[in-house]
């Protein structure tokens, strides 16, 4: 076996099919999209080289900048909430429920397998007003309040979108962080307890430092997933009211496929890619040094 893997030609032959598929499905489309960002037009009108004009347009486009703000706000709030609540659930599984946590883990993880559109329709029915009023407004009416049309305002739509995303994805991060906590040696935890570290001191001085790698990986994973949010905000309120809750992905989709501006759409896609890269580096670089220390 060592002779096989020591031969460069053999390694190249084994890797060639995978590399070919990766280049065809990943590298070429990305390079094509990058090239399109320097053009205007579409397949019917034809393409015209405009240099960096699309990038200048993006920086002065109020709708695009609002979409950047929506994406960043949604990503930061949802990541902070779902990693925090997921970590608390993981601590609950390991230190309180222990072996009896299987049912709770399954119940909390279950929304993750539901289609996003179905979850959006469920939440729209929960907060509906009018003849088919949902239970949320029924509860508000029961306490003497007036029905609230949550999706009529930007803050209401974002609040519902954040709650909906937390409900559907928090179980995934709880399970992910739970697997990280299981890797902490039991001897270390018991030694800390014998030295008097219990409760918040045990978590703050022992558990969090030892689970930092999986915690930081979860943050990076969550940031990249939420920056690319698309279907939940589209299905919930179509990016409305107006376009005030349209994330960058939705603005890119409308620009490229509804208005057939492929060049400007590619520019927006490149901006989103750079945004994900910046967030990843901001979290990864300082944290990697801390983990090594």
Coordinates of N, CA, C and O in Angstrom, one line a residue, residues 63 66-71 73-74 150-162 229-251 254:
X63 N -30.2 50.1 -3.2 CA -30.8 48.8 -3.0 C -29.8 47.7 -2.7 O -30.0 46.9 -1.8
X66 N -28.5 48.3 0.8 CA -29.5 47.9 1.8 C -29.5 46.3 1.9 O -29.6 45.8 3.1
X67 N -29.3 45.6 0.8 CA -29.3 44.2 0.8 C -28.0 43.7 1.6 O -28.1 42.7 2.3
X68 N -26.9 44.4 1.4 CA -25.7 44.0 2.2 C -26.0 44.1 3.7 O -25.7 43.2 4.5
X69 N -26.7 45.2 4.1 CA -27.0 45.5 5.5 C -27.9 44.4 6.0 O -27.7 43.8 7.1
X70 N -28.9 44.0 5.2 CA -29.9 43.0 5.6 C -29.2 41.7 5.8 O -29.4 41.0 6.8
X71 N -28.3 41.3 4.9 CA -27.5 40.0 5.0 C -26.6 40.0 6.2 O -26.6 39.0 7.0
X73 N -26.8 41.9 9.0 CA -27.6 42.0 10.2 C -28.2 40.6 10.5 O -28.1 40.1 11.7
X74 N -28.8 40.0 9.5 CA -29.4 38.7 9.7 C -28.3 37.7 10.1 O -28.6 36.9 11.1
X150 N -47.5 41.4 11.6 CA -46.0 41.4 11.7 C -45.3 41.6 10.4 O -44.3 42.3 10.3
X151 N -45.9 41.0 9.3 CA -45.2 41.1 8.0 C -45.4 42.4 7.3 O -44.9 42.6 6.2
X152 N -46.2 43.3 8.0 CA -46.4 44.6 7.3 C -45.2 45.6 7.6 O -45.2 46.7 7.0
X153 N -44.3 45.2 8.5 CA -43.2 46.1 8.8 C -41.9 45.4 8.7 O -41.8 44.1 8.7
X154 N -40.8 46.2 8.5 CA -39.5 45.6 8.3 C -39.0 44.9 9.6 O -38.5 43.7 9.5
X155 N -39.2 45.6 10.7 CA -38.7 45.0 12.0 C -39.5 43.7 12.3 O -39.0 42.7 12.8
X156 N -40.8 43.7 12.0 CA -41.7 42.5 12.3 C -41.3 41.4 11.4 O -41.1 40.2 11.9
X157 N -41.0 41.6 10.1 CA -40.6 40.5 9.2 C -39.2 40.0 9.6 O -39.1 38.7 9.6
X158 N -38.3 40.8 10.0 CA -37.0 40.3 10.4 C -37.1 39.5 11.7 O -36.4 38.5 11.8
X159 N -37.9 40.0 12.6 CA -38.0 39.3 13.9 C -38.6 37.9 13.6 O -38.1 36.9 14.1
X160 N -39.6 37.8 12.8 CA -40.2 36.5 12.5 C -39.2 35.6 11.7 O -39.1 34.4 12.0
X161 N -38.5 36.2 10.8 CA -37.5 35.4 10.1 C -36.4 34.9 11.0 O -35.9 33.7 10.8
X162 N -35.9 35.7 11.9 CA -34.9 35.3 12.9 C -35.4 34.1 13.8 O -34.8 33.1 14.0
X229 N -28.5 33.5 3.1 CA -30.0 33.2 3.3 C -30.7 33.7 2.1 O -30.5 34.7 1.5
X230 N -31.7 32.9 1.6 CA -32.4 33.2 0.4 C -33.9 32.8 0.6 O -34.8 33.6 0.6
X231 N -34.1 31.4 0.7 CA -35.4 30.9 0.6 C -36.3 31.3 1.7 O -37.5 31.5 1.5
X232 N -35.8 31.4 2.9 CA -36.7 31.7 4.1 C -37.3 33.1 4.0 O -38.5 33.3 4.1
X233 N -36.4 34.1 3.6 CA -36.9 35.5 3.5 C -37.8 35.7 2.2 O -38.8 36.4 2.2
X234 N -37.5 34.9 1.2 CA -38.3 34.9 0.0 C -39.7 34.3 0.2 O -40.7 34.9 -0.1
X235 N -39.7 33.2 0.9 CA -41.0 32.5 1.2 C -41.8 33.2 2.2 O -43.1 33.2 2.2
X236 N -41.2 33.9 3.2 CA -41.9 34.5 4.3 C -42.6 35.8 3.8 O -43.8 35.9 4.1
X237 N -41.9 36.7 3.1 CA -42.5 37.9 2.8 C -42.0 38.5 1.4 O -42.1 39.7 1.2
X238 N -41.3 37.6 0.6 CA -40.8 38.0 -0.7 C -39.8 39.2 -0.6 O -39.8 40.0 -1.5
X239 N -39.1 39.2 0.5 CA -38.1 40.3 0.7 C -38.7 41.6 1.1 O -38.1 42.6 1.1
X240 N -40.0 41.6 1.4 CA -40.7 42.9 1.8 C -40.8 43.1 3.2 O -40.3 42.4 4.0
X241 N -41.5 44.2 3.6 CA -42.3 45.1 2.7 C -41.4 45.8 1.7 O -40.3 46.3 2.1
X242 N -41.9 45.9 0.5 CA -41.0 46.5 -0.6 C -39.8 45.6 -0.8 O -40.0 44.4 -1.1
X243 N -38.6 46.2 -0.7 CA -37.4 45.4 -0.7 C -36.6 45.5 0.5 O -35.4 45.3 0.5
X244 N -37.2 45.9 1.6 CA -36.5 46.3 2.8 C -35.9 45.1 3.5 O -35.0 45.2 4.3
X245 N -36.4 43.9 3.3 CA -35.7 42.7 3.9 C -35.2 41.7 2.8 O -35.0 40.5 3.1
X246 N -34.9 42.3 1.7 CA -34.3 41.5 0.6 C -32.8 41.3 0.9 O -32.0 42.3 0.9
X247 N -32.3 40.1 1.1 CA -30.9 39.9 1.3 C -30.1 39.9 0.0 O -30.7 40.0 -1.1
X248 N -28.8 39.9 0.1 CA -28.0 40.0 -1.1 C -28.3 38.9 -2.2 O -28.2 39.2 -3.4
X249 N -28.5 37.7 -1.7 CA -28.8 36.6 -2.6 C -30.1 36.9 -3.4 O -30.1 36.6 -4.6
X250 N -31.1 37.4 -2.7 CA -32.4 37.7 -3.4 C -32.2 38.8 -4.4 O -32.7 38.7 -5.5
X251 N -31.5 39.8 -4.0 CA -31.2 40.9 -5.0 C -30.4 40.5 -6.2 O -30.7 40.9 -7.3
X254 N -32.8 38.4 -8.5 CA -33.7 39.3 -9.3 C -33.0 40.0 -10.4 O -33.5 40.2 -11.5

